[in-house]
Every structure is written in structure tokens, then in C-alpha cells.
Backbone as JSON Lines, residues from 0, in Angstrom:
{"i":0,"aa":"L","n":[39.47,-17.22,-13.09],"ca":[39.98,-15.69,-12.86],"c":[39.33,-14.83,-13.93]}
{"i":1,"aa":"F","n":[39.55,-15.25,-15.14],"ca":[38.91,-14.31,-16.28],"c":[37.49,-13.95,-16.01]}
{"i":2,"aa":"G","n":[36.78,-15.13,-15.65],"ca":[35.32,-14.98,-15.47],"c":[35.12,-13.85,-14.4]}
{"i":3,"aa":"K","n":[35.83,-13.96,-13.35],"ca":[35.75,-13.0,-12.2],"c":[35.93,-11.54,-12.64]}
{"i":4,"aa":"I","n":[36.97,-11.46,-13.49],"ca":[37.36,-10.15,-14.02],"c":[36.15,-9.61,-14.93]}
{"i":5,"aa":"G","n":[35.71,-10.51,-15.8],"ca":[34.59,-10.09,-16.68],"c":[33.39,-9.77,-15.92]}
{"i":6,"aa":"F","n":[33.1,-10.46,-14.88],"ca":[32.04,-10.17,-13.85],"c":[31.99,-8.88,-13.25]}
{"i":7,"aa":"C","n":[33.19,-8.43,-12.83],"ca":[33.51,-7.13,-12.22],"c":[33.27,-6.03,-13.24]}
{"i":8,"aa":"L","n":[33.83,-6.2,-14.43],"ca":[33.64,-5.26,-15.41],"c":[32.17,-5.16,-15.77]}
{"i":9,"aa":"L","n":[31.43,-6.2,-15.81],"ca":[29.96,-6.2,-16.2],"c":[29.26,-5.36,-15.13]}
{"i":10,"aa":"R","n":[29.59,-5.74,-13.79],"ca":[28.97,-5.0,-12.73],"c":[29.29,-3.53,-12.77]}
{"i":11,"aa":"K","n":[30.44,-3.13,-13.12],"ca":[30.99,-1.8,-13.26],"c":[30.09,-1.22,-14.4]}
{"i":12,"aa":"E","n":[29.92,-1.8,-15.47],"ca":[29.03,-1.24,-16.5],"c":[27.63,-1.06,-16.09]}
{"i":13,"aa":"M","n":[27.11,-2.06,-15.31],"ca":[25.81,-1.88,-14.84],"c":[25.55,-0.65,-14.0]}
{"i":14,"aa":"L","n":[26.54,-0.54,-13.01],"ca":[26.6,0.61,-12.09],"c":[26.64,1.95,-12.87]}
{"i":15,"aa":"I","n":[27.42,2.0,-13.85],"ca":[27.42,3.23,-14.7],"c":[26.22,3.56,-15.27]}
{"i":16,"aa":"V","n":[25.54,2.49,-15.79],"ca":[24.36,2.58,-16.63],"c":[23.26,3.13,-15.51]}
{"i":17,"aa":"E","n":[23.21,2.49,-14.41],"ca":[22.33,2.83,-13.32],"c":[22.47,4.3,-12.89]}
{"i":18,"aa":"L","n":[23.86,4.7,-12.7],"ca":[24.02,6.06,-12.33],"c":[23.56,7.16,-13.37]}
{"i":19,"aa":"L","n":[23.92,6.73,-14.7],"ca":[23.4,7.64,-15.83],"c":[21.89,7.73,-15.77]}
{"i":20,"aa":"A","n":[21.23,6.56,-15.54],"ca":[19.7,6.65,-15.56],"c":[19.23,7.48,-14.38]}
{"i":21,"aa":"E","n":[19.88,7.33,-13.23],"ca":[19.56,8.28,-12.13],"c":[19.65,9.7,-12.37]}
{"i":22,"aa":"E","n":[20.82,10.06,-12.98],"ca":[21.13,11.45,-13.45],"c":[19.99,11.99,-14.25]}
{"i":23,"aa":"K","n":[19.71,11.13,-15.29],"ca":[18.63,11.52,-16.22],"c":[17.24,11.68,-15.52]}
{"i":24,"aa":"M","n":[16.92,10.8,-14.57],"ca":[15.79,10.96,-13.89],"c":[15.75,12.3,-13.01]}
{"i":25,"aa":"K","n":[16.9,12.5,-12.34],"ca":[17.03,13.73,-11.58],"c":[16.74,14.96,-12.38]}
{"i":26,"aa":"K","n":[17.55,14.96,-13.67],"ca":[17.46,16.05,-14.41],"c":[15.9,16.32,-14.96]}
{"i":27,"aa":"R","n":[15.26,15.18,-15.23],"ca":[13.9,15.27,-15.72],"c":[13.04,15.95,-14.56]}
{"i":28,"aa":"R","n":[13.29,15.35,-13.25],"ca":[12.47,15.93,-12.26],"c":[12.74,17.32,-12.03]}
{"i":29,"aa":"N","n":[14.02,17.77,-12.11],"ca":[14.37,19.12,-12.0],"c":[13.78,19.94,-13.11]}
{"i":30,"aa":"D","n":[13.65,19.51,-14.27],"ca":[13.03,20.21,-15.43],"c":[11.49,20.28,-15.22]}
{"i":31,"aa":"S","n":[10.94,19.29,-14.6],"ca":[9.47,19.39,-14.36],"c":[9.25,20.26,-13.25]}
{"i":32,"aa":"L","n":[10.1,20.35,-12.16],"ca":[10.02,21.25,-11.16],"c":[10.17,22.65,-11.65]}
{"i":33,"aa":"V","n":[11.04,22.99,-12.49],"ca":[11.14,24.27,-13.11],"c":[9.96,24.65,-13.84]}
{"i":34,"aa":"A","n":[9.44,23.78,-14.73],"ca":[8.24,23.95,-15.33],"c":[7.0,24.27,-14.51]}
{"i":35,"aa":"D","n":[7.01,23.47,-13.36],"ca":[5.88,23.69,-12.46],"c":[5.96,25.13,-11.97]}
{"i":36,"aa":"T","n":[7.21,25.51,-11.43],"ca":[7.43,26.85,-10.91],"c":[6.98,27.84,-11.9]}
{"i":37,"aa":"M","n":[7.32,27.71,-13.07],"ca":[7.06,28.71,-14.14],"c":[5.51,28.82,-14.31]}
{"i":38,"aa":"N","n":[4.83,27.69,-14.29],"ca":[3.47,27.61,-14.46],"c":[2.71,28.23,-13.32]}
{"i":39,"aa":"S","n":[3.28,28.04,-12.13],"ca":[2.69,28.69,-10.93],"c":[2.83,30.17,-11.0]}
{"i":40,"aa":"Q","n":[4.0,30.61,-11.34],"ca":[4.26,32.08,-11.39],"c":[3.4,32.7,-12.48]}
{"i":41,"aa":"R","n":[3.23,32.03,-13.68],"ca":[2.32,32.56,-14.64],"c":[0.93,32.56,-14.16]}
{"i":42,"aa":"F","n":[0.48,31.49,-13.39],"ca":[-0.88,31.5,-12.78],"c":[-1.06,32.71,-11.86]}
{"i":43,"aa":"F","n":[-0.03,32.82,-10.95],"ca":[-0.13,33.84,-9.96],"c":[-0.05,35.25,-10.69]}
{"i":44,"aa":"A","n":[0.56,35.52,-11.82],"ca":[0.63,36.72,-12.47],"c":[-0.84,36.9,-13.18]}
{"i":45,"aa":"S","n":[-1.34,35.84,-13.64],"ca":[-2.68,36.16,-14.31],"c":[-3.74,36.33,-13.25]}
{"i":46,"aa":"N","n":[-3.64,35.91,-12.09],"ca":[-4.46,36.21,-10.98],"c":[-4.45,37.59,-10.59]}
{"i":47,"aa":"M","n":[-3.11,38.02,-10.44],"ca":[-2.82,39.44,-10.03],"c":[-3.48,40.43,-11.11]}
{"i":48,"aa":"E","n":[-3.37,40.05,-12.37],"ca":[-4.04,40.94,-13.41],"c":[-5.54,40.89,-13.2]}
{"i":49,"aa":"L","n":[-6.13,39.76,-12.84],"ca":[-7.62,39.74,-12.63],"c":[-7.86,40.57,-11.45]}
{"i":50,"aa":"L","n":[-7.12,40.53,-10.38],"ca":[-7.36,41.32,-9.14],"c":[-7.23,42.83,-9.47]}
{"i":51,"aa":"K","n":[-6.27,43.26,-10.35],"ca":[-6.21,44.6,-10.61],"c":[-7.28,45.06,-11.47]}
{"i":52,"aa":"A","n":[-7.81,44.29,-12.48],"ca":[-8.85,44.74,-13.28],"c":[-10.12,45.11,-12.59]}
């Protein structure tokens, strides 16, 4: 019985760790998406400057 409880707790821990890792990955992906958007906007702005010049 105790082994079963310990196993369940261990699995719960593993799931929590996996969820946290997934959240981190999502956040990192979002951060890089934001960075990409910023870069493309900067790129677009510099191209507009070139067109105006």
C-alpha cells in the first residue's frame, strides 16, 4: 500500500515538473515570437526609411 502511495506521489511530482517545463518552453517560445516581431518591425521601419530617402 505504501509503495503505491509513494508511486502516486512520485508520478504527481513528475507531472508537475513536466507541466512546469512545458510552461517554461511556452514562455520561451512566446518571448522569441515577441523578439521576432520586434525585429521584423525594426526591419520594416528601416526599409521605410530607405524608401523615403
